[in-house]
mmCIF file of C-alpha atoms in Angstrom:
data_model
loop_
_atom_site.group_PDB
_atom_site.id
_atom_site.type_symbol
_atom_site.label_atom_id
_atom_site.label_comp_id
_atom_site.label_asym_id
_atom_site.label_seq_id
_atom_site.Cartn_x
_atom_site.Cartn_y
_atom_site.Cartn_z
ATOM 1 C CA MET K 20 10.597 177.131 129.012
ATOM 2 C CA ALA K 21 9.932 179.438 131.957
ATOM 3 C CA ALA K 22 13.628 180.278 132.360
ATOM 4 C CA GLY K 23 13.881 181.393 128.765
ATOM 5 C CA ARG K 24 10.725 183.517 128.996
ATOM 6 C CA VAL K 25 12.044 185.360 132.038
ATOM 7 C CA LEU K 26 15.632 185.770 130.918
ATOM 8 C CA ARG K 27 14.574 187.134 127.534
ATOM 9 C CA ASP K 28 12.823 189.935 129.413
ATOM 10 C CA ARG K 29 15.588 192.393 130.401
ATOM 11 C CA THR K 30 13.881 193.682 133.533
ATOM 12 C CA ALA K 31 12.877 190.246 134.793
ATOM 13 C CA GLY K 32 16.374 188.931 134.115
ATOM 14 C CA LEU K 33 18.006 191.759 136.083
ATOM 15 C CA PHE K 34 15.623 191.200 138.998
ATOM 16 C CA LEU K 35 16.432 187.505 139.023
ATOM 17 C CA ALA K 36 20.181 188.146 138.823
ATOM 18 C CA ALA K 37 19.945 190.501 141.807
ATOM 19 C CA VAL K 38 18.028 187.859 143.773
ATOM 20 C CA VAL K 39 20.664 185.220 142.978
ATOM 21 C CA VAL K 40 23.603 187.467 143.886
ATOM 22 C CA SER K 41 22.194 188.795 147.163
ATOM 23 C CA GLY K 42 20.685 185.404 148.043
ATOM 24 C CA PHE K 43 24.077 183.721 147.796
ATOM 25 C CA GLY K 44 25.643 186.096 150.304
ATOM 26 C CA SER K 45 22.617 185.992 152.612
ATOM 27 C CA SER K 46 22.510 182.184 152.713
ATOM 28 C CA ALA K 47 26.215 182.026 153.502
ATOM 29 C CA MET K 48 25.884 184.647 156.248
ATOM 30 C CA THR K 49 22.815 183.087 157.871
ATOM 31 C CA LEU K 50 24.689 179.848 158.571
ATOM 32 C CA ALA K 51 27.969 181.518 159.510
ATOM 33 C CA ALA K 52 26.310 183.848 162.039
ATOM 34 C CA GLY K 53 25.247 180.976 164.289
ATOM 35 C CA ILE K 54 28.628 179.265 163.991
ATOM 36 C CA TRP K 55 30.315 182.590 164.748
ATOM 37 C CA VAL K 56 28.332 183.161 167.956
ATOM 38 C CA LYS K 57 28.805 179.554 169.043
ATOM 39 C CA SER K 58 32.576 179.716 168.585
ATOM 40 C CA LEU K 59 32.911 183.013 170.456
ATOM 41 C CA THR K 60 30.544 182.266 173.354
ATOM 42 C CA GLY K 61 30.280 178.466 173.501
ATOM 43 C CA SER K 62 26.514 178.837 173.968
ATOM 44 C CA ASP K 63 23.958 176.939 171.862
ATOM 45 C CA GLY K 64 21.210 179.280 173.057
ATOM 46 C CA LEU K 65 23.077 182.422 172.006
ATOM 47 C CA ALA K 66 23.847 180.808 168.661
ATOM 48 C CA ALA K 67 20.139 180.138 168.119
ATOM 49 C CA LEU K 68 19.415 183.791 168.895
ATOM 50 C CA ALA K 69 21.398 184.757 165.811
ATOM 51 C CA LEU K 70 18.742 183.196 163.564
ATOM 52 C CA PHE K 71 15.983 184.647 165.735
ATOM 53 C CA ALA K 72 17.470 188.134 165.302
ATOM 54 C CA VAL K 73 17.150 187.802 161.530
ATOM 55 C CA TRP K 74 13.548 186.518 161.771
ATOM 56 C CA LEU K 75 12.325 189.029 164.357
ATOM 57 C CA PRO K 76 11.659 191.933 161.923
ATOM 58 C CA VAL K 77 9.205 189.758 159.983
ATOM 59 C CA LEU K 78 6.729 190.506 162.760
ATOM 60 C CA PHE K 79 6.889 194.192 161.802
ATOM 61 C CA GLY K 80 6.347 193.591 158.095
ATOM 62 C CA PRO K 81 3.301 195.884 157.717
ATOM 63 C CA LEU K 82 5.212 198.819 159.220
ATOM 64 C CA LEU K 83 8.299 198.226 157.083
ATOM 65 C CA GLY K 84 6.149 197.652 154.019
ATOM 66 C CA ALA K 85 4.654 201.114 154.483
ATOM 67 C CA LEU K 86 8.080 202.564 153.683
ATOM 68 C CA ALA K 87 8.057 200.743 150.365
ATOM 69 C CA ASP K 88 4.808 202.548 149.533
ATOM 70 C CA ARG K 89 6.048 205.948 150.722
ATOM 71 C CA LEU K 90 9.406 206.001 148.889
ATOM 72 C CA PRO K 91 10.407 205.511 145.229
ATOM 73 C CA ARG K 92 11.033 201.782 145.026
ATOM 74 C CA LYS K 93 14.017 201.567 142.694
ATOM 75 C CA PRO K 94 16.098 204.108 144.691
ATOM 76 C CA LEU K 95 14.932 202.361 147.873
ATOM 77 C CA LEU K 96 16.263 199.004 146.656
ATOM 78 C CA VAL K 97 19.564 200.507 145.545
ATOM 79 C CA GLY K 98 19.989 202.482 148.767
ATOM 80 C CA ALA K 99 18.982 199.600 151.050
ATOM 81 C CA ASN K 100 21.471 197.245 149.393
ATOM 82 C CA ILE K 101 24.285 199.804 149.692
ATOM 83 C CA THR K 102 23.374 200.403 153.341
ATOM 84 C CA MET K 103 23.422 196.671 154.076
ATOM 85 C CA ALA K 104 26.827 196.353 152.392
ATOM 86 C CA ALA K 105 28.202 199.124 154.607
ATOM 87 C CA LEU K 106 26.678 197.647 157.783
ATOM 88 C CA LEU K 107 28.156 194.231 157.123
ATOM 89 C CA THR K 108 31.681 195.610 156.919
ATOM 90 C CA THR K 109 31.404 196.654 160.585
ATOM 91 C CA LEU K 110 31.277 192.973 161.548
ATOM 92 C CA THR K 111 35.012 192.641 160.910
ATOM 93 C CA ALA K 112 35.332 194.174 164.421
ATOM 94 C CA VAL K 113 33.564 191.185 166.036
ATOM 95 C CA ASP K 114 36.494 189.181 167.387
ATOM 96 C CA SER K 115 35.475 188.334 170.952
ATOM 97 C CA ALA K 116 32.450 187.396 173.048
ATOM 98 C CA GLY K 117 32.285 190.969 174.323
ATOM 99 C CA ARG K 118 31.509 192.223 170.816
ATOM 100 C CA VAL K 119 28.809 189.716 169.934
ATOM 101 C CA TRP K 120 26.245 192.445 170.668
ATOM 102 C CA LEU K 121 27.394 194.168 167.472
ATOM 103 C CA LEU K 122 26.663 191.032 165.474
ATOM 104 C CA TYR K 123 23.143 190.831 166.958
ATOM 105 C CA ALA K 124 22.502 194.508 166.235
ATOM 106 C CA VAL K 125 23.558 194.132 162.604
ATOM 107 C CA LEU K 126 21.503 190.947 162.226
ATOM 108 C CA VAL K 127 18.349 192.714 163.433
ATOM 109 C CA LEU K 128 18.981 195.526 160.938
ATOM 110 C CA TYR K 129 19.769 192.837 158.373
ATOM 111 C CA GLY K 130 16.345 191.314 158.962
ATOM 112 C CA CYS K 131 14.680 194.741 158.719
ATOM 113 C CA GLY K 132 16.461 195.363 155.436
ATOM 114 C CA SER K 133 15.389 192.000 154.079
ATOM 115 C CA VAL K 134 11.715 192.620 154.893
ATOM 116 C CA LEU K 135 11.860 196.126 153.449
ATOM 117 C CA MET K 136 13.615 195.023 150.260
ATOM 118 C CA ASP K 137 11.304 192.041 149.773
ATOM 119 C CA SER K 138 8.230 194.263 149.943
ATOM 120 C CA ALA K 139 9.749 196.902 147.653
ATOM 121 C CA GLU K 140 10.872 194.233 145.206
ATOM 122 C CA SER K 141 7.470 192.528 145.135
ATOM 123 C CA ALA K 142 5.801 195.873 144.479
ATOM 124 C CA LEU K 143 8.288 196.891 141.804
ATOM 125 C CA VAL K 144 8.094 193.514 140.071
ATOM 126 C CA ALA K 145 4.343 193.878 139.656
ATOM 127 C CA GLY K 146 4.824 197.075 137.675
ATOM 128 C CA ALA K 147 8.042 196.232 135.870
ATOM 129 C CA VAL K 148 7.609 192.586 134.876
ATOM 130 C CA ALA K 149 5.009 191.633 132.297
ATOM 131 C CA PRO K 150 1.907 190.159 133.996
ATOM 132 C CA ALA K 151 2.266 186.960 131.972
ATOM 133 C CA LEU K 152 5.747 186.471 133.469
ATOM 134 C CA LEU K 153 4.832 186.976 137.144
ATOM 135 C CA GLY K 154 4.266 183.281 137.845
ATOM 136 C CA ASP K 155 7.461 182.344 136.023
ATOM 137 C CA PHE K 156 9.457 184.994 137.836
ATOM 138 C CA ASN K 157 8.168 184.063 141.290
ATOM 139 C CA GLY K 158 8.818 180.378 140.620
ATOM 140 C CA LEU K 159 12.347 181.077 139.427
ATOM 141 C CA ARG K 160 12.916 183.398 142.359
ATOM 142 C CA MET K 161 11.957 180.567 144.686
ATOM 143 C CA MET K 162 14.220 178.216 142.731
ATOM 144 C CA ALA K 163 17.121 180.671 142.965
ATOM 145 C CA ASN K 164 16.709 181.101 146.713
ATOM 146 C CA GLU K 165 16.552 177.354 147.298
ATOM 147 C CA GLY K 166 19.395 176.719 144.870
ATOM 148 C CA MET K 167 21.591 179.128 146.788
ATOM 149 C CA LYS K 168 20.847 177.164 149.953
ATOM 150 C CA LEU K 169 22.454 174.132 148.330
ATOM 151 C CA VAL K 170 25.826 175.778 147.739
ATOM 152 C CA ALA K 171 26.105 179.027 149.710
ATOM 153 C CA PRO K 172 26.110 177.549 153.246
ATOM 154 C CA LEU K 173 29.038 175.307 152.293
ATOM 155 C CA THR K 174 30.874 178.345 150.956
ATOM 156 C CA GLY K 175 30.116 180.288 154.118
ATOM 157 C CA ALA K 176 31.227 177.454 156.381
ATOM 158 C CA GLY K 177 34.434 176.999 154.392
ATOM 159 C CA LEU K 178 35.231 180.716 154.465
ATOM 160 C CA TYR K 179 34.517 180.849 158.183
ATOM 161 C CA ALA K 180 36.756 177.855 158.906
ATOM 162 C CA ARG K 181 39.622 179.334 156.888
ATOM 163 C CA PHE K 182 39.382 183.082 157.458
ATOM 164 C CA GLY K 183 36.771 183.672 160.178
ATOM 165 C CA GLY K 184 33.396 185.380 160.322
ATOM 166 C CA GLY K 185 34.661 188.695 159.017
ATOM 167 C CA ALA K 186 35.403 187.114 155.636
ATOM 168 C CA VAL K 187 31.833 185.820 155.348
ATOM 169 C CA ALA K 188 30.482 189.258 156.268
ATOM 170 C CA LEU K 189 32.630 190.830 153.546
ATOM 171 C CA LEU K 190 31.392 188.271 151.017
ATOM 172 C CA ASP K 191 27.822 189.188 151.897
ATOM 173 C CA ALA K 192 28.684 192.891 151.676
ATOM 174 C CA VAL K 193 30.032 192.376 148.165
ATOM 175 C CA SER K 194 26.872 190.493 147.188
ATOM 176 C CA PHE K 195 24.705 193.406 148.381
ATOM 177 C CA ALA K 196 26.876 195.908 146.514
ATOM 178 C CA LEU K 197 26.553 193.891 143.312
ATOM 179 C CA ALA K 198 22.777 193.614 143.804
ATOM 180 C CA ALA K 199 22.612 197.420 144.211
ATOM 181 C CA GLY K 200 24.343 197.776 140.847
ATOM 182 C CA LEU K 201 21.901 195.385 139.186
ATOM 183 C CA TYR K 202 18.895 197.194 140.624
ATOM 184 C CA GLY K 203 20.402 200.450 139.383
ATOM 185 C CA LEU K 204 20.262 199.108 135.816
ATOM 186 C CA LEU K 205 16.518 198.527 135.968
ATOM 187 C CA ARG K 206 14.275 200.512 133.658
ATOM 188 C CA VAL K 207 11.026 200.930 135.512
ATOM 189 C CA ARG K 208 8.027 203.166 135.200
ATOM 190 C CA ARG K 209 7.978 205.840 137.856
ATOM 191 C CA THR K 210 4.829 205.763 139.970
ATOM 192 C CA ALA K 211 3.557 208.402 142.313
ATOM 193 C CA ALA K 212 4.138 207.671 145.973
ATOM 194 C CA ALA K 213 1.079 207.069 148.094
ATOM 195 C CA PRO K 214 -0.108 210.188 149.917
ATOM 196 C CA HIS K 215 1.152 210.262 153.476
ATOM 197 C CA GLY K 216 -1.279 208.589 155.830
ATOM 198 C CA ARG K 217 -3.366 206.988 153.112
ATOM 199 C CA GLY K 218 -4.673 203.875 154.788
ATOM 200 C CA GLY K 219 -1.804 203.819 157.304
ATOM 201 C CA TRP K 220 0.421 200.832 157.954
ATOM 202 C CA SER K 221 -2.617 198.524 158.303
ATOM 203 C CA ALA K 222 -3.820 199.163 154.747
ATOM 204 C CA GLY K 223 -2.056 196.008 153.562
ATOM 205 C CA LEU K 224 -3.795 193.861 156.154
ATOM 206 C CA ARG K 225 -7.163 195.293 155.150
ATOM 207 C CA GLN K 226 -6.387 194.675 151.494
ATOM 208 C CA LEU K 227 -5.595 191.013 152.234
ATOM 209 C CA TRP K 228 -8.597 190.432 154.456
ATOM 210 C CA GLY K 229 -11.035 192.185 152.139
ATOM 211 C CA SER K 230 -10.028 190.273 149.020
ATOM 212 C CA PRO K 231 -11.852 186.977 148.365
ATOM 213 C CA VAL K 232 -8.900 185.980 146.173
ATOM 214 C CA LEU K 233 -6.019 186.836 148.527
ATOM 215 C CA ARG K 234 -7.519 185.959 151.917
ATOM 216 C CA PRO K 235 -7.884 182.174 151.397
ATOM 217 C CA LEU K 236 -4.465 181.882 149.753
ATOM 218 C CA VAL K 237 -2.658 183.757 152.515
ATOM 219 C CA LEU K 238 -4.517 181.925 155.285
ATOM 220 C CA ALA K 239 -3.748 178.583 153.626
ATOM 221 C CA ALA K 240 -0.090 179.578 153.321
ATOM 222 C CA SER K 241 -0.043 180.573 156.990
ATOM 223 C CA ALA K 242 -1.488 177.213 158.073
ATOM 224 C CA THR K 243 0.925 175.372 155.790
ATOM 225 C CA MET K 244 3.942 177.209 157.167
ATOM 226 C CA LEU K 245 2.748 176.365 160.675
ATOM 227 C CA CYS K 246 2.846 172.699 159.645
ATOM 228 C CA ALA K 247 6.236 173.280 158.027
ATOM 229 C CA GLY K 248 7.578 174.600 161.317
ATOM 230 C CA PHE K 249 6.425 171.518 163.217
ATOM 231 C CA ASN K 250 7.870 169.349 160.471
ATOM 232 C CA GLY K 251 11.190 171.200 160.627
ATOM 233 C CA ALA K 252 11.394 170.740 164.392
ATOM 234 C CA THR K 253 11.377 166.951 163.899
ATOM 235 C CA LEU K 254 14.443 166.928 161.621
ATOM 236 C CA TYR K 255 17.008 165.577 164.046
ATOM 237 C CA ALA K 256 14.513 163.279 165.775
ATOM 238 C CA VAL K 257 13.859 161.649 162.379
ATOM 239 C CA VAL K 258 17.551 161.505 161.454
ATOM 240 C CA ASP K 259 18.552 159.910 164.750
ATOM 241 C CA GLY K 260 15.528 158.061 166.086
ATOM 242 C CA THR K 261 13.739 157.008 162.874
ATOM 243 C CA LEU K 262 16.620 156.546 160.427
ATOM 244 C CA GLY K 263 19.461 155.823 162.852
ATOM 245 C CA HIS K 264 21.983 158.243 161.338
ATOM 246 C CA SER K 265 24.290 160.873 162.777
ATOM 247 C CA PRO K 266 23.106 164.515 162.762
ATOM 248 C CA ALA K 267 25.251 165.199 159.684
ATOM 249 C CA TYR K 268 22.749 163.171 157.610
ATOM 250 C CA ALA K 269 20.398 166.130 157.929
ATOM 251 C CA GLY K 270 22.485 167.778 155.244
ATOM 252 C CA VAL K 271 21.648 164.977 152.809
ATOM 253 C CA LEU K 272 17.939 165.401 153.479
ATOM 254 C CA SER K 273 18.249 169.159 153.023
ATOM 255 C CA VAL K 274 19.837 168.659 149.610
ATOM 256 C CA ALA K 275 16.927 166.406 148.588
ATOM 257 C CA GLN K 276 14.449 169.053 149.700
ATOM 258 C CA GLY K 277 16.362 171.747 147.854
ATOM 259 C CA LEU K 278 16.300 169.726 144.642
ATOM 260 C CA GLY K 279 12.533 169.415 144.947
ATOM 261 C CA SER K 280 12.209 173.185 145.353
ATOM 262 C CA VAL K 281 14.443 173.839 142.346
ATOM 263 C CA THR K 282 12.255 171.533 140.246
ATOM 264 C CA ILE K 283 8.969 173.199 141.191
ATOM 265 C CA GLY K 284 10.557 176.595 140.632
ATOM 266 C CA LEU K 285 11.062 175.693 136.981
ATOM 267 C CA LEU K 286 7.529 174.348 136.614
ATOM 268 C CA ALA K 287 5.586 176.947 138.620
ATOM 269 C CA GLY K 288 5.111 179.447 135.811
ATOM 270 C CA PRO K 289 3.742 176.987 133.214
ATOM 271 C CA LEU K 290 1.503 175.342 135.844
ATOM 272 C CA LEU K 291 0.095 178.697 137.000
ATOM 273 C CA ARG K 292 -0.836 179.490 133.407
ATOM 274 C CA ARG K 293 -2.877 176.289 133.258
ATOM 275 C CA LEU K 294 -4.309 176.053 136.766
ATOM 276 C CA PRO K 295 -6.147 178.481 139.045
ATOM 277 C CA GLU K 296 -3.831 179.727 141.776
ATOM 278 C CA ARG K 297 -5.800 178.057 144.554
ATOM 279 C CA VAL K 298 -5.804 174.696 142.733
ATOM 280 C CA PHE K 299 -2.035 174.929 142.200
ATOM 281 C CA ALA K 300 -1.575 175.905 145.848
ATOM 282 C CA ALA K 301 -3.886 173.181 147.176
ATOM 283 C CA ALA K 302 -2.134 170.518 145.098
ATOM 284 C CA GLY K 303 1.225 171.591 146.509
ATOM 285 C CA ILE K 304 -0.099 171.596 150.080
ATOM 286 C CA ALA K 305 -1.527 168.095 149.567
ATOM 287 C CA VAL K 306 1.823 166.815 148.259
ATOM 288 C CA PHE K 307 3.530 168.423 151.245
ATOM 289 C CA GLY K 308 1.054 166.838 153.686
ATOM 290 C CA VAL K 309 1.479 163.338 152.278
ATOM 291 C CA ALA K 310 5.267 163.718 152.302
ATOM 292 C CA VAL K 311 5.321 164.848 155.944
ATOM 293 C CA GLY K 312 3.422 161.722 156.935
ATOM 294 C CA LEU K 313 5.867 159.549 154.964
ATOM 295 C CA ARG K 314 8.774 160.883 157.019
ATOM 296 C CA ALA K 315 7.637 158.611 159.855
ATOM 297 C CA VAL K 316 8.617 155.559 157.772
ATOM 298 C CA PRO K 317 12.038 154.173 158.862
ATOM 299 C CA SER K 318 13.553 153.997 155.379
ATOM 300 C CA ASP K 319 16.282 156.115 153.814
ATOM 301 C CA ALA K 320 14.732 155.853 150.360
ATOM 302 C CA VAL K 321 11.329 156.946 151.656
ATOM 303 C CA ALA K 322 12.881 159.751 153.698
ATOM 304 C CA LEU K 323 14.784 161.127 150.699
ATOM 305 C CA THR K 324 11.689 160.901 148.502
ATOM 306 C CA ALA K 325 9.566 162.570 151.167
ATOM 307 C CA CYS K 326 12.030 165.447 151.530
ATOM 308 C CA ALA K 327 12.110 165.964 147.757
ATOM 309 C CA LEU K 328 8.297 166.026 147.723
ATOM 310 C CA ILE K 329 8.249 168.503 150.609
ATOM 311 C CA GLY K 330 10.623 170.707 148.650
ATOM 312 C CA ALA K 331 8.347 170.515 145.622
ATOM 313 C CA GLY K 332 5.026 170.916 147.439
ATOM 314 C CA LEU K 333 5.730 173.545 150.095
ATOM 315 C CA PRO K 334 6.674 176.460 147.794
ATOM 316 C CA CYS K 335 3.496 176.144 145.679
ATOM 317 C CA VAL K 336 1.216 178.042 148.043
ATOM 318 C CA LEU K 337 3.872 180.720 148.636
ATOM 319 C CA VAL K 338 4.417 181.293 144.915
ATOM 320 C CA ALA K 339 0.668 181.302 144.252
ATOM 321 C CA ALA K 340 -0.040 183.754 147.085
ATOM 322 C CA LEU K 341 2.755 186.141 146.082
ATOM 323 C CA THR K 342 1.699 186.107 142.427
ATOM 324 C CA ALA K 343 -1.913 186.809 143.416
ATOM 325 C CA VAL K 344 -0.844 189.680 145.696
ATOM 326 C CA GLN K 345 1.132 191.259 142.862
ATOM 327 C CA ARG K 346 -1.743 190.867 140.424
ATOM 328 C CA GLU K 347 -4.693 191.846 142.630
ATOM 329 C CA THR K 348 -3.294 194.707 144.719
ATOM 330 C CA PRO K 349 -3.363 198.420 143.752
ATOM 331 C CA ASP K 350 0.121 199.883 143.432
ATOM 332 C CA ALA K 351 -0.426 202.453 146.203
ATOM 333 C CA VAL K 352 -0.665 199.738 148.879
ATOM 334 C CA LEU K 353 1.313 196.953 147.235
ATOM 335 C CA GLY K 354 4.390 197.298 149.447
ATOM 336 C CA ARG K 355 2.318 197.078 152.626
ATOM 337 C CA THR K 356 0.225 194.225 151.265
ATOM 338 C CA ALA K 357 3.257 192.178 150.215
ATOM 339 C CA ALA K 358 4.956 192.755 153.580
ATOM 340 C CA SER K 359 1.751 191.919 155.484
ATOM 341 C CA ALA K 360 1.390 188.720 153.473
ATOM 342 C CA ASP K 361 4.985 187.769 154.299
ATOM 343 C CA THR K 362 4.344 188.400 157.994
ATOM 344 C CA LEU K 363 1.174 186.302 158.033
ATOM 345 C CA MET K 364 2.759 183.485 156.033
ATOM 346 C CA MET K 365 6.195 183.288 157.647
ATOM 347 C CA SER K 366 5.573 184.075 161.324
ATOM 348 C CA PRO K 367 3.777 180.756 162.016
ATOM 349 C CA ASN K 368 6.880 178.894 160.874
ATOM 350 C CA ALA K 369 9.009 180.520 163.557
ATOM 351 C CA VAL K 370 6.327 179.935 166.222
ATOM 352 C CA ALA K 371 5.928 176.281 165.279
ATOM 353 C CA LEU K 372 9.680 175.673 165.342
ATOM 354 C CA GLY K 373 9.679 176.683 169.008
ATOM 355 C CA LEU K 374 6.526 174.756 169.932
ATOM 356 C CA GLY K 375 7.659 171.759 167.912
ATOM 357 C CA ALA K 376 10.829 171.443 169.946
ATOM 358 C CA GLY K 377 8.642 170.696 172.967
ATOM 359 C CA LEU K 378 6.334 168.307 171.097
ATOM 360 C CA VAL K 379 9.257 166.281 169.756
ATOM 361 C CA ALA K 380 10.240 165.440 173.322
ATOM 362 C CA ARG K 381 6.706 164.293 174.179
ATOM 363 C CA MET K 382 5.338 162.599 171.055
ATOM 364 C CA ASP K 383 6.584 159.720 168.929
ATOM 365 C CA MET K 384 7.342 160.498 165.279
ATOM 366 C CA PRO K 385 4.841 157.885 163.974
ATOM 367 C CA VAL K 386 2.137 159.919 165.760
ATOM 368 C CA LEU K 387 3.313 163.515 165.341
ATOM 369 C CA LEU K 388 4.289 163.458 161.664
ATOM 370 C CA PRO K 389 1.070 161.859 160.321
ATOM 371 C CA LEU K 390 -0.904 164.300 162.480
ATOM 372 C CA VAL K 391 0.924 167.289 160.990
ATOM 373 C CA GLY K 392 0.459 165.832 157.516
ATOM 374 C CA ALA K 393 -3.282 165.416 158.139
ATOM 375 C CA VAL K 394 -3.589 169.084 159.138
ATOM 376 C CA ALA K 395 -1.881 170.051 155.877
ATOM 377 C CA LEU K 396 -4.269 167.844 153.876
ATOM 378 C CA LEU K 397 -7.223 169.447 155.670
ATOM 379 C CA THR K 398 -5.818 172.871 154.759
ATOM 380 C CA ALA K 399 -5.640 171.843 151.095
ATOM 381 C CA ALA K 400 -9.231 170.589 151.159
ATOM 382 C CA LEU K 401 -10.509 173.796 152.794
ATOM 383 C CA LEU K 402 -8.670 175.913 150.246
ATOM 384 C CA LEU K 403 -10.399 174.077 147.409
ATOM 385 C CA THR K 404 -13.881 174.111 148.925
ATOM 386 C CA GLY K 405 -13.886 177.358 150.907
ATOM 387 C CA ARG K 406 -14.526 179.731 148.009
ATOM 388 C CA ARG K 407 -17.372 179.679 145.535
ATOM 389 C CA GLU K 408 -15.920 181.944 142.825
ATOM 390 C CA PRO K 409 -15.359 180.668 139.267
ATOM 391 C CA LEU K 410 -12.054 178.888 138.812
ATOM 392 C CA ALA K 411 -9.861 180.360 136.091
ATOM 393 C CA PRO K 412 -6.147 179.938 135.354
ATOM 394 C CA ALA K 413 -3.968 182.706 136.767
ATOM 395 C CA GLY K 414 -2.189 183.468 133.518
ATOM 396 C CA PRO K 415 -4.768 185.545 131.618
ATOM 397 C CA HIS K 416 -5.397 187.983 134.460
ATOM 398 C CA VAL K 417 -3.786 191.378 134.032
ATOM 399 C CA SER K 418 -3.387 193.835 136.876
ATOM 400 C CA ALA K 419 -4.418 197.375 136.133
ATOM 401 C CA GLU K 420 -1.330 198.500 138.046
ATOM 402 C CA ALA K 421 1.231 196.500 136.079
#
């Protein structure tokens, strides 16, 4: 089993434990931040800005990723987690609408820290985790993140209702402090930092674009996340208009999607050892595309099945792309490349969420959802046919940097 293979490896197990611990606090805080702003200001728009503040630093991924290539990565992870823990404690002072600015400021720094730590972690994993375990680790990391989304938001909402936003911030601070301790236990090979100025902040973008392996995977992931954003924007229109439920039913659909993601997280490693990364990714995109189209059907059973399939299909291209980045990229530019890949893959989701809000008001779900699903299926087909290199399973490849 993939879980056993990863957990038997001390370094991989510590990485995964740190992801679980920090992910729990982050998921709780992400939900509570919007509720916190809404309760203090009464504004839906200001509440939405809380999530935007966390997402905004993704646009500067290549710049933040350069830091992960300039600094020793293990100390960077430990220091960044301790810094985030300290920052979060300042949020106990947010007790009125006049102090919401402090919450926004911390959330922007929170987003910067997340981008920086993700790029440093991706780079460190490539050198510290056995190449044969990369697919397993990335699948389990995805599973852990999605699993936390099933339980942590409820914890955050409960804490907020009982003790207020400061309690949730302190919970998240504790989770970062614990993650810092886990990262401190890592035994990793020390690598020389990249010489200052080598390639600049755009080196990661050039590495992605110049690689015939990475470019199609990252572009396919970007197109898929664009579709995911449009799909996400239809959530409440489907719940209300198609299924005839109250908005609270969205939580049920989210649980179904989370269960699908947990399942594929367990299977990703074994599948990546048997399939080429682009075949694994294309299959997941195709499943996602079909499921998006099925969401137009006015049936609870179909809707739940479709959400589970979306949860299983959507992460495939992300796991495949991240694993390929870790395997194909030289260590000196791995932080910038991982951060650039995250920017290219995740930014379209945020853009499509905004554009989708306008489309939902102008297009019927039986038209919009099948159209989005068709674009995803086209993306899967192009990924399979767009490259002419020999297809080989991802497992046997070994990075010279690992």
